[in-house]
Each structure stands twice: as structure tokens, then as C-alpha cells.
């Protein structure tokens, strides 16, 4: 995508949603970090349901360590991979107490050194808690960037590097939220809703999805034309069968 198109792409997403943010609920950077760790391969909605009662009583790493792994496991058992995640949350809480005085660090290196914290989690925390211009690439962002031609790449690292290079001001801070929300609600994995997409003319994805009523019409007209071709075929078959039976009834050679 050309520079001007990239600008227009984000301008339109920004116009539709001027203040995007994460859908994960949290009250402070520590709770955000825990929520993001729990959200791996799980929906934000499922994490919010599990975390609402948990975050009522746990707001800091010390409280989490005192709460303990067993009770945490029980509190998050509705979330996928809860065993490993409970272990990681307790270990990262202990690491925050031991290495960072109970605070969530503000550098990528320190964040990624915590148990269960990868590059994407660090990017979300740096961006959402500390306002850094980072580009967390999750499955939605990866799909949107490749489909649209905005920042194509074979790996999440490649896509992240391209976003970092091409996203202009004043969109850098919120770009990843816009892309996540666009992928989650419009440019969906199985059937992108192109007919109501604000960036349809900028997007390089060729098989654009028609509006539901147009899809119904086009299916109906296809089955209509299939019907007449069936009739033609049937007619053709009948004619050839007649020809064959006539030729069978005719002697092949005159006596
Ligand atoms: S036009 Fe379709 S494929 Fe392209 S960004 Fe919009 S929803 Fe996604």
C-alpha cells in the first residue's frame, strides 16, 4: 500500500472509533499484565468473566502469591490452558516482587524476562499501560495486515516490523487497537464483512464478500442458470438417446 493509502486507511478507522482501547478489563498495569497473559488462545470476553471477581480481591503481585496457585487455577478454570497460565501468573507475580519491588517494569527486556510473557504481551502492556507506540500482532492483526496488503508478512515479527515502518503519526499509538477491532468485528477470519467495511476501496483482498441480500440473489440466479443448463443437458441427452435408438433400429448394412 502506498504511503497516502496507509494514512487514509487509519484515518477512516480512527474516524469510526476515535478512542479505541483493549477490551480486556483491568484496574492497573499489574491486572492488565495478568489479563493479557491469561488471554493467550482465549477470548477477551472469557478472560473478563473469570477476572472480574478475581480482580475484586487481587490488585497486586503479593496478593496473588498469597492467593496461591491452586485457588487461582480454580478461579480461571473456564479459560483455556488454565493450568499453565496459573503457574505462570504465580511465578511472574513472585518475579515482580523479587526483581521489581512489586511494580510492572516499563522496558520490553524486563517484561519479556517474566514467566509467560512473550513479545506480544510486552507490546500490549507497553502500549496500553505506558502509552508506548508498540504494535502487538495477534491473529486478527496478522490477518488484516496480510489480507489488505497493509503490512504483509509471513511471521508476526515481520508484520510487526512492517507496521513499525509504515504507520504514520498521529495513528501510531492506537494502530494495533484499530487493527484488532477491525479484524474482530469486520474483517472476520471466516467471512470478512467487506460490504460494510470502511476501507474496502483501499484493501487488496480480491474475493470481496457481498452483502447478505446480494449473496442470496446471486446464489438464486446461479441455481436458476444451473436449472436451465440441466434442462439443456437433459434435452441433449434425450436427443442423443433418440438418435442412438434410431441408428440401432436401422440395419447397419443393406442386405
Ligand atoms: S474489504 Fe473485506 S477483506 Fe478488505 S479489510 Fe475490509 S472486510 Fe477485510
PDB file of C-alpha atoms and ligand atoms in Angstrom:
ATOM      1  CA  UNK A   1       0.000   0.000   0.000  1.00  0.00           C
ATOM      2  CA  UNK A   2       1.218   3.483  -0.793  1.00  0.00           C
ATOM      3  CA  UNK A   3       2.014   5.959   1.966  1.00  0.00           C
ATOM      4  CA  UNK A   4      -1.088   8.069   1.264  1.00  0.00           C
ATOM      5  CA  UNK A   5      -3.288   4.954   1.279  1.00  0.00           C
ATOM      6  CA  UNK A   6      -1.903   3.833   4.640  1.00  0.00           C
ATOM      7  CA  UNK A   7      -2.699   7.254   6.069  1.00  0.00           C
ATOM      8  CA  UNK A   8      -6.220   7.115   4.660  1.00  0.00           C
ATOM      9  CA  UNK A   9      -6.685   3.560   5.965  1.00  0.00           C
ATOM     10  CA  UNK A  10      -6.020   4.628   9.555  1.00  0.00           C
ATOM     11  CA  UNK A  11      -7.805   7.956   9.165  1.00  0.00           C
ATOM     12  CA  UNK A  12     -11.008   6.096   8.356  1.00  0.00           C
ATOM     13  CA  UNK A  13     -10.622   3.560  11.182  1.00  0.00           C
ATOM     14  CA  UNK A  14      -9.926   6.472  13.545  1.00  0.00           C
ATOM     15  CA  UNK A  15     -12.952   8.353  12.294  1.00  0.00           C
ATOM     16  CA  UNK A  16     -15.172   5.339  13.020  1.00  0.00           C
ATOM     17  CA  UNK A  17     -13.683   4.818  16.503  1.00  0.00           C
ATOM     18  CA  UNK A  18     -11.732   7.835  17.812  1.00  0.00           C
ATOM     19  CA  UNK A  19     -10.710   6.299  21.181  1.00  0.00           C
ATOM     20  CA  UNK A  20     -10.008   2.602  20.766  1.00  0.00           C
ATOM     21  CA  UNK A  21      -8.615   0.541  23.600  1.00  0.00           C
ATOM     22  CA  UNK A  22      -8.222  -3.049  24.701  1.00  0.00           C
ATOM     23  CA  UNK A  23     -11.385  -4.949  25.571  1.00  0.00           C
ATOM     24  CA  UNK A  24      -9.608  -6.647  28.461  1.00  0.00           C
ATOM     25  CA  UNK A  25     -10.792  -5.198  31.763  1.00  0.00           C
ATOM     26  CA  UNK A  26      -8.186  -4.164  34.331  1.00  0.00           C
ATOM     27  CA  UNK A  27      -7.684  -1.538  37.010  1.00  0.00           C
ATOM     28  CA  UNK A  28      -3.890  -1.127  36.949  1.00  0.00           C
ATOM     29  CA  UNK A  29      -0.808  -2.271  34.983  1.00  0.00           C
ATOM     30  CA  UNK A  30      -0.437  -5.430  37.096  1.00  0.00           C
ATOM     31  CA  UNK A  31      -4.003  -6.552  36.441  1.00  0.00           C
ATOM     32  CA  UNK A  32      -3.557  -5.721  32.752  1.00  0.00           C
ATOM     33  CA  UNK A  33      -0.407  -7.852  32.606  1.00  0.00           C
ATOM     34  CA  UNK A  34      -2.230 -10.783  34.241  1.00  0.00           C
ATOM     35  CA  UNK A  35      -5.236 -10.386  31.922  1.00  0.00           C
ATOM     36  CA  UNK A  36      -3.025 -10.340  28.816  1.00  0.00           C
ATOM     37  CA  UNK A  37      -1.147 -13.467  29.944  1.00  0.00           C
ATOM     38  CA  UNK A  38      -4.488 -15.202  30.517  1.00  0.00           C
ATOM     39  CA  UNK A  39      -5.821 -14.113  27.125  1.00  0.00           C
ATOM     40  CA  UNK A  40      -3.416 -16.241  25.071  1.00  0.00           C
ATOM     41  CA  UNK A  41      -5.557 -18.514  22.876  1.00  0.00           C
ATOM     42  CA  UNK A  42      -8.694 -17.342  24.704  1.00  0.00           C
ATOM     43  CA  UNK A  43     -11.256 -14.631  24.036  1.00  0.00           C
ATOM     44  CA  UNK A  44     -11.137 -11.321  25.888  1.00  0.00           C
ATOM     45  CA  UNK A  45     -14.759 -11.917  26.937  1.00  0.00           C
ATOM     46  CA  UNK A  46     -13.884 -15.225  28.645  1.00  0.00           C
ATOM     47  CA  UNK A  47     -10.913 -13.621  30.418  1.00  0.00           C
ATOM     48  CA  UNK A  48     -13.081 -10.741  31.647  1.00  0.00           C
ATOM     49  CA  UNK A  49     -15.678 -13.127  33.061  1.00  0.00           C
ATOM     50  CA  UNK A  50     -13.030 -15.029  35.030  1.00  0.00           C
ATOM     51  CA  UNK A  51     -11.078 -11.942  36.082  1.00  0.00           C
ATOM     52  CA  UNK A  52     -13.902  -9.705  37.314  1.00  0.00           C
ATOM     53  CA  UNK A  53     -14.332 -11.491  40.680  1.00  0.00           C
ATOM     54  CA  UNK A  54     -10.596 -12.260  40.857  1.00  0.00           C
ATOM     55  CA  UNK A  55      -9.548  -8.618  40.406  1.00  0.00           C
ATOM     56  CA  UNK A  56     -12.025  -7.501  43.084  1.00  0.00           C
ATOM     57  CA  UNK A  57      -9.688  -9.024  45.651  1.00  0.00           C
ATOM     58  CA  UNK A  58      -6.330  -9.159  43.860  1.00  0.00           C
ATOM     59  CA  UNK A  59      -4.746  -5.914  42.763  1.00  0.00           C
ATOM     60  CA  UNK A  60      -1.033  -6.558  43.371  1.00  0.00           C
ATOM     61  CA  UNK A  61       1.534  -9.363  42.970  1.00  0.00           C
ATOM     62  CA  UNK A  62       1.817 -10.037  46.731  1.00  0.00           C
ATOM     63  CA  UNK A  63      -1.928 -10.663  46.981  1.00  0.00           C
ATOM     64  CA  UNK A  64      -1.711 -13.083  44.030  1.00  0.00           C
ATOM     65  CA  UNK A  65       1.167 -15.046  45.560  1.00  0.00           C
ATOM     66  CA  UNK A  66      -0.756 -15.274  48.859  1.00  0.00           C
ATOM     67  CA  UNK A  67      -3.878 -16.363  46.963  1.00  0.00           C
ATOM     68  CA  UNK A  68      -1.871 -19.324  45.657  1.00  0.00           C
ATOM     69  CA  UNK A  69      -1.734 -21.437  42.527  1.00  0.00           C
ATOM     70  CA  UNK A  70      -4.483 -23.869  43.484  1.00  0.00           C
ATOM     71  CA  UNK A  71      -7.135 -21.223  44.124  1.00  0.00           C
ATOM     72  CA  UNK A  72      -6.025 -19.287  41.047  1.00  0.00           C
ATOM     73  CA  UNK A  73      -6.369 -22.414  38.927  1.00  0.00           C
ATOM     74  CA  UNK A  74      -9.905 -22.826  40.190  1.00  0.00           C
ATOM     75  CA  UNK A  75     -10.725 -19.151  39.538  1.00  0.00           C
ATOM     76  CA  UNK A  76      -9.579 -19.312  35.904  1.00  0.00           C
ATOM     77  CA  UNK A  77     -10.607 -22.868  35.034  1.00  0.00           C
ATOM     78  CA  UNK A  78     -13.031 -21.623  32.353  1.00  0.00           C
ATOM     79  CA  UNK A  79     -10.081 -20.256  30.330  1.00  0.00           C
ATOM     80  CA  UNK A  80      -8.055 -22.486  28.003  1.00  0.00           C
ATOM     81  CA  UNK A  81      -4.634 -23.698  29.209  1.00  0.00           C
ATOM     82  CA  UNK A  82      -5.536 -22.638  32.760  1.00  0.00           C
ATOM     83  CA  UNK A  83      -3.039 -24.983  34.436  1.00  0.00           C
ATOM     84  CA  UNK A  84      -0.001 -23.493  32.713  1.00  0.00           C
ATOM     85  CA  UNK A  85      -1.377 -19.971  32.956  1.00  0.00           C
ATOM     86  CA  UNK A  86      -1.965 -20.269  36.736  1.00  0.00           C
ATOM     87  CA  UNK A  87       1.618 -21.460  37.165  1.00  0.00           C
ATOM     88  CA  UNK A  88       2.956 -18.559  35.072  1.00  0.00           C
ATOM     89  CA  UNK A  89       0.875 -15.901  36.835  1.00  0.00           C
ATOM     90  CA  UNK A  90       2.102 -17.023  40.255  1.00  0.00           C
ATOM     91  CA  UNK A  91       5.709 -17.202  39.005  1.00  0.00           C
ATOM     92  CA  UNK A  92       5.555 -13.784  37.313  1.00  0.00           C
ATOM     93  CA  UNK A  93       3.972 -12.246  40.413  1.00  0.00           C
ATOM     94  CA  UNK A  94       6.805 -13.637  42.525  1.00  0.00           C
ATOM     95  CA  UNK A  95       9.346 -12.307  39.989  1.00  0.00           C
ATOM     96  CA  UNK A  96       7.759  -8.834  40.158  1.00  0.00           C
ATOM     97  CA  UNK A  97       8.136  -8.889  43.958  1.00  0.00           C
ATOM     98  CA  UNK A  98      11.733 -10.192  43.816  1.00  0.00           C
ATOM     99  CA  UNK A  99      13.068  -8.096  40.931  1.00  0.00           C
ATOM    100  CA  UNK A 100      10.851  -5.048  40.557  1.00  0.00           C
ATOM    101  CA  UNK A 101       9.586  -4.176  44.004  1.00  0.00           C
ATOM    102  CA  UNK A 102       6.092  -5.361  43.051  1.00  0.00           C
ATOM    103  CA  UNK A 103       5.850  -2.961  40.078  1.00  0.00           C
ATOM    104  CA  UNK A 104       5.318  -3.839  36.414  1.00  0.00           C
ATOM    105  CA  UNK A 105       8.527  -2.872  34.571  1.00  0.00           C
ATOM    106  CA  UNK A 106       8.485  -0.412  31.693  1.00  0.00           C
ATOM    107  CA  UNK A 107      11.006  -1.971  29.343  1.00  0.00           C
ATOM    108  CA  UNK A 108      10.471  -4.747  26.828  1.00  0.00           C
ATOM    109  CA  UNK A 109      13.530  -6.683  28.021  1.00  0.00           C
ATOM    110  CA  UNK A 110      12.387  -6.736  31.641  1.00  0.00           C
ATOM    111  CA  UNK A 111       8.826  -7.621  30.698  1.00  0.00           C
ATOM    112  CA  UNK A 112       9.876 -10.445  28.399  1.00  0.00           C
ATOM    113  CA  UNK A 113      12.108 -11.860  31.126  1.00  0.00           C
ATOM    114  CA  UNK A 114       8.974 -12.568  33.219  1.00  0.00           C
ATOM    115  CA  UNK A 115       7.470 -16.102  33.118  1.00  0.00           C
ATOM    116  CA  UNK A 116       4.737 -16.459  30.490  1.00  0.00           C
ATOM    117  CA  UNK A 117       5.402 -13.034  28.951  1.00  0.00           C
ATOM    118  CA  UNK A 118       6.237 -13.000  25.250  1.00  0.00           C
ATOM    119  CA  UNK A 119       6.754 -10.176  22.804  1.00  0.00           C
ATOM    120  CA  UNK A 120       3.048  -9.680  22.099  1.00  0.00           C
ATOM    121  CA  UNK A 121       2.148  -9.438  25.798  1.00  0.00           C
ATOM    122  CA  UNK A 122       5.006  -6.989  26.372  1.00  0.00           C
ATOM    123  CA  UNK A 123       3.793  -4.883  23.435  1.00  0.00           C
ATOM    124  CA  UNK A 124       0.237  -4.713  24.788  1.00  0.00           C
ATOM    125  CA  UNK A 125       1.405  -3.712  28.283  1.00  0.00           C
ATOM    126  CA  UNK A 126       3.879  -1.116  26.971  1.00  0.00           C
ATOM    127  CA  UNK A 127       1.199   0.354  24.733  1.00  0.00           C
ATOM    128  CA  UNK A 128      -1.890   0.210  26.921  1.00  0.00           C
ATOM    129  CA  UNK A 129      -0.374   0.787  30.367  1.00  0.00           C
ATOM    130  CA  UNK A 130       2.528   3.063  29.448  1.00  0.00           C
ATOM    131  CA  UNK A 131       1.460   4.711  26.182  1.00  0.00           C
ATOM    132  CA  UNK A 132       4.336   3.441  24.035  1.00  0.00           C
ATOM    133  CA  UNK A 133       3.987   3.216  20.253  1.00  0.00           C
ATOM    134  CA  UNK A 134       4.202  -0.566  20.020  1.00  0.00           C
ATOM    135  CA  UNK A 135       2.437  -2.908  17.602  1.00  0.00           C
ATOM    136  CA  UNK A 136       1.159  -6.088  19.195  1.00  0.00           C
ATOM    137  CA  UNK A 137       0.440  -8.566  16.403  1.00  0.00           C
ATOM    138  CA  UNK A 138      -2.193 -11.103  17.330  1.00  0.00           C
ATOM    139  CA  UNK A 139      -4.150 -13.360  14.999  1.00  0.00           C
ATOM    140  CA  UNK A 140      -6.530 -10.531  13.984  1.00  0.00           C
ATOM    141  CA  UNK A 141      -3.775  -8.027  13.248  1.00  0.00           C
ATOM    142  CA  UNK A 142      -1.795 -10.641  11.328  1.00  0.00           C
ATOM    143  CA  UNK A 143      -4.808 -11.493   9.165  1.00  0.00           C
ATOM    144  CA  UNK A 144      -5.854  -7.884   8.471  1.00  0.00           C
ATOM    145  CA  UNK A 145      -2.298  -6.814   7.593  1.00  0.00           C
ATOM    146  CA  UNK A 146      -1.888  -9.674   5.122  1.00  0.00           C
ATOM    147  CA  UNK A 147      -5.347  -9.590   3.577  1.00  0.00           C
ATOM    148  CA  UNK A 148      -5.441  -5.880   2.968  1.00  0.00           C
ATOM    149  CA  UNK A 149      -1.832  -5.575   1.840  1.00  0.00           C
ATOM    150  CA  UNK A 150      -1.221  -3.033   4.593  1.00  0.00           C
ATOM    151  CA  UNK A 151       1.789  -4.851   6.078  1.00  0.00           C
ATOM    152  CA  UNK A 152       2.136  -8.312   4.580  1.00  0.00           C
ATOM    153  CA  UNK A 153       4.496 -10.780   6.218  1.00  0.00           C
ATOM    154  CA  UNK A 154       4.989 -14.497   6.769  1.00  0.00           C
ATOM    155  CA  UNK A 155       5.575 -14.191  10.521  1.00  0.00           C
ATOM    156  CA  UNK A 156       4.214 -11.969  13.278  1.00  0.00           C
ATOM    157  CA  UNK A 157       7.677 -10.432  13.680  1.00  0.00           C
ATOM    158  CA  UNK A 158       7.754  -9.497  10.000  1.00  0.00           C
ATOM    159  CA  UNK A 159       4.298  -7.905  10.203  1.00  0.00           C
ATOM    160  CA  UNK A 160       5.246  -6.031  13.370  1.00  0.00           C
ATOM    161  CA  UNK A 161       8.413  -4.673  11.756  1.00  0.00           C
ATOM    162  CA  UNK A 162       6.441  -3.504   8.712  1.00  0.00           C
ATOM    163  CA  UNK A 163       3.796  -1.804  10.836  1.00  0.00           C
ATOM    164  CA  UNK A 164       6.531  -0.039  12.766  1.00  0.00           C
ATOM    165  CA  UNK A 165       7.931   1.211   9.473  1.00  0.00           C
ATOM    166  CA  UNK A 166       4.740   2.322   7.723  1.00  0.00           C
ATOM    167  CA  UNK A 167       2.220   3.511  10.351  1.00  0.00           C
ATOM    168  CA  UNK A 168       2.324   7.313  10.382  1.00  0.00           C
ATOM    169  CA  UNK A 169       1.570   9.796  13.142  1.00  0.00           C
ATOM    170  CA  UNK A 170      -0.924  10.512  14.609  1.00  0.00           C
ATOM    171  CA  UNK A 171      -2.027   6.865  14.425  1.00  0.00           C
ATOM    172  CA  UNK A 172       0.969   5.012  15.855  1.00  0.00           C
ATOM    173  CA  UNK A 173      -0.212   4.810  19.437  1.00  0.00           C
ATOM    174  CA  UNK A 174      -3.653   3.324  18.668  1.00  0.00           C
ATOM    175  CA  UNK A 175      -2.923   1.474  15.422  1.00  0.00           C
ATOM    176  CA  UNK A 176      -2.889  -2.001  16.927  1.00  0.00           C
ATOM    177  CA  UNK A 177      -6.228  -1.447  18.704  1.00  0.00           C
ATOM    178  CA  UNK A 178      -7.852  -0.332  15.454  1.00  0.00           C
ATOM    179  CA  UNK A 179      -6.455  -3.345  13.633  1.00  0.00           C
ATOM    180  CA  UNK A 180      -7.553  -5.809  16.327  1.00  0.00           C
ATOM    181  CA  UNK A 181     -11.065  -4.368  16.463  1.00  0.00           C
ATOM    182  CA  UNK A 182     -11.295  -4.241  12.670  1.00  0.00           C
ATOM    183  CA  UNK A 183     -10.280  -7.912  12.470  1.00  0.00           C
ATOM    184  CA  UNK A 184     -12.546  -8.982  15.295  1.00  0.00           C
ATOM    185  CA  UNK A 185     -15.733  -7.266  14.132  1.00  0.00           C
ATOM    186  CA  UNK A 186     -15.443  -6.549  10.392  1.00  0.00           C
ATOM    187  CA  UNK A 187     -12.574  -8.337   8.653  1.00  0.00           C
ATOM    188  CA  UNK A 188     -13.510 -11.629  10.308  1.00  0.00           C
ATOM    189  CA  UNK A 189     -11.499 -14.788   9.716  1.00  0.00           C
ATOM    190  CA  UNK A 190     -14.111 -16.968   8.021  1.00  0.00           C
ATOM    191  CA  UNK A 191     -16.174 -14.334   6.252  1.00  0.00           C
ATOM    192  CA  UNK A 192     -14.908 -10.750   6.107  1.00  0.00           C
ATOM    193  CA  UNK A 193     -17.828  -8.310   6.048  1.00  0.00           C
ATOM    194  CA  UNK A 194     -16.496  -6.314   3.123  1.00  0.00           C
ATOM    195  CA  UNK A 195     -19.883  -4.830   2.235  1.00  0.00           C
ATOM    196  CA  UNK A 196     -19.786  -2.650   5.361  1.00  0.00           C
ATOM    197  CA  UNK A 197     -16.025  -2.116   5.544  1.00  0.00           C
ATOM    198  CA  UNK A 198     -14.812   1.495   5.711  1.00  0.00           C
ATOM    199  CA  UNK A 199     -11.567   0.681   3.868  1.00  0.00           C
ATOM    200  CA  UNK A 200     -12.983  -1.505   1.097  1.00  0.00           C
ATOM    201  CA  UNK A 201     -11.544   0.613  -1.735  1.00  0.00           C
ATOM    202  CA  UNK A 202      -8.047   0.560  -0.198  1.00  0.00           C
ATOM    203  CA  UNK A 203      -7.975  -3.162   0.553  1.00  0.00           C
ATOM    204  CA  UNK A 204      -6.133  -5.522  -1.821  1.00  0.00           C
ATOM    205  CA  UNK A 205      -8.173  -8.615  -0.889  1.00  0.00           C
ATOM    206  CA  UNK A 206      -9.774  -9.735  -4.140  1.00  0.00           C
ATOM    207  CA  UNK A 207     -12.724 -12.019  -3.311  1.00  0.00           C
ATOM    208  CA  UNK A 208     -14.683  -9.263  -1.550  1.00  0.00           C
ATOM    209  CA  UNK A 209     -17.726 -10.539   0.322  1.00  0.00           C
ATOM    210  CA  UNK A 210     -21.068  -9.309  -0.958  1.00  0.00           C
ATOM    211  CA  UNK A 211     -23.841  -8.110   1.350  1.00  0.00           C
ATOM    212  CA  UNK A 212     -26.097 -10.972   2.554  1.00  0.00           C
ATOM    213  CA  UNK A 213     -29.032  -9.933   0.320  1.00  0.00           C
ATOM    214  CA  UNK A 214     -26.776  -9.726  -2.753  1.00  0.00           C
ATOM    215  CA  UNK A 215     -25.305 -13.144  -1.907  1.00  0.00           C
ATOM    216  CA  UNK A 216     -28.816 -14.604  -1.726  1.00  0.00           C
ATOM    217  CA  UNK A 217     -29.673 -13.036  -5.100  1.00  0.00           C
ATOM    218  CA  UNK A 218     -26.514 -14.296  -6.755  1.00  0.00           C
ATOM    219  CA  UNK A 219     -26.999 -17.836  -5.328  1.00  0.00           C
ATOM    220  CA  UNK A 220     -30.570 -17.822  -6.612  1.00  0.00           C
ATOM    221  CA  UNK A 221     -29.521 -16.665 -10.076  1.00  0.00           C
ATOM    222  CA  UNK A 222     -26.714 -19.274 -10.190  1.00  0.00           C
ATOM    223  CA  UNK A 223     -29.097 -22.094  -9.265  1.00  0.00           C
ATOM    224  CA  UNK A 224     -31.557 -20.684 -11.856  1.00  0.00           C
ATOM    225  CA  UNK A 225     -28.938 -20.862 -14.586  1.00  0.00           C
ATOM    226  CA  UNK A 226     -27.873 -24.315 -13.370  1.00  0.00           C
ATOM    227  CA  UNK A 227     -31.545 -25.338 -13.686  1.00  0.00           C
ATOM    228  CA  UNK A 228     -31.730 -24.276 -17.337  1.00  0.00           C
ATOM    229  CA  UNK A 229     -28.409 -25.907 -18.147  1.00  0.00           C
ATOM    230  CA  UNK A 230     -29.746 -29.101 -16.540  1.00  0.00           C
ATOM    231  CA  UNK A 231     -32.750 -28.800 -18.808  1.00  0.00           C
ATOM    232  CA  UNK A 232     -30.454 -28.257 -21.764  1.00  0.00           C
ATOM    233  CA  UNK A 233     -28.384 -31.259 -20.787  1.00  0.00           C
ATOM    234  CA  UNK A 234     -31.421 -33.409 -20.267  1.00  0.00           C
ATOM    235  CA  UNK A 235     -32.748 -32.293 -23.631  1.00  0.00           C
ATOM    236  CA  UNK A 236     -29.404 -33.018 -25.239  1.00  0.00           C
ATOM    237  CA  UNK A 237     -29.277 -36.458 -23.648  1.00  0.00           C
ATOM    238  CA  UNK A 238     -32.800 -37.281 -24.825  1.00  0.00           C
ATOM    239  CA  UNK A 239     -31.932 -36.219 -28.356  1.00  0.00           C
ATOM    240  CA  UNK A 240     -28.787 -38.324 -28.449  1.00  0.00           C
ATOM    241  CA  UNK A 241     -30.642 -41.304 -26.945  1.00  0.00           C
ATOM    242  CA  UNK A 242     -33.252 -40.961 -29.738  1.00  0.00           C
ATOM    243  CA  UNK A 243     -30.520 -40.767 -32.354  1.00  0.00           C
ATOM    244  CA  UNK A 244     -28.872 -43.887 -30.890  1.00  0.00           C
ATOM    245  CA  UNK A 245     -32.100 -45.864 -30.780  1.00  0.00           C
ATOM    246  CA  UNK A 246     -32.900 -44.823 -34.367  1.00  0.00           C
ATOM    247  CA  UNK A 247     -29.493 -45.973 -35.517  1.00  0.00           C
ATOM    248  CA  UNK A 248     -29.908 -49.267 -33.588  1.00  0.00           C
ATOM    249  CA  UNK A 249     -33.269 -49.890 -35.275  1.00  0.00           C
ATOM    250  CA  UNK A 250     -31.744 -49.163 -38.682  1.00  0.00           C
ATOM    251  CA  UNK A 251     -29.749 -52.067 -40.234  1.00  0.00           C
ATOM    252  CA  UNK A 252     -26.099 -51.156 -40.424  1.00  0.00           C
ATOM    253  CA  UNK A 253     -25.744 -52.675 -43.851  1.00  0.00           C
ATOM    254  CA  UNK A 254     -28.224 -53.263 -46.606  1.00  0.00           C
ATOM    255  CA  UNK A 255     -28.708 -56.923 -47.361  1.00  0.00           C
TER     256      UNK A 255
HETATM  257  S1  LIG B   1     -12.659  -5.089   2.323  1.00  0.00           S
HETATM  258 FE1  LIG B   1     -13.069  -7.071   3.266  1.00  0.00          FE
HETATM  259  S2  LIG B   1     -11.115  -8.110   3.298  1.00  0.00           S
HETATM  260 FE2  LIG B   1     -10.703  -5.932   2.971  1.00  0.00          FE
HETATM  261  S3  LIG B   1     -10.363  -5.085   5.013  1.00  0.00           S
HETATM  262 FE3  LIG B   1     -12.485  -4.799   4.555  1.00  0.00          FE
HETATM  263  S4  LIG B   1     -13.501  -6.603   5.413  1.00  0.00           S
HETATM  264 FE4  LIG B   1     -11.315  -7.087   5.265  1.00  0.00          FE
END
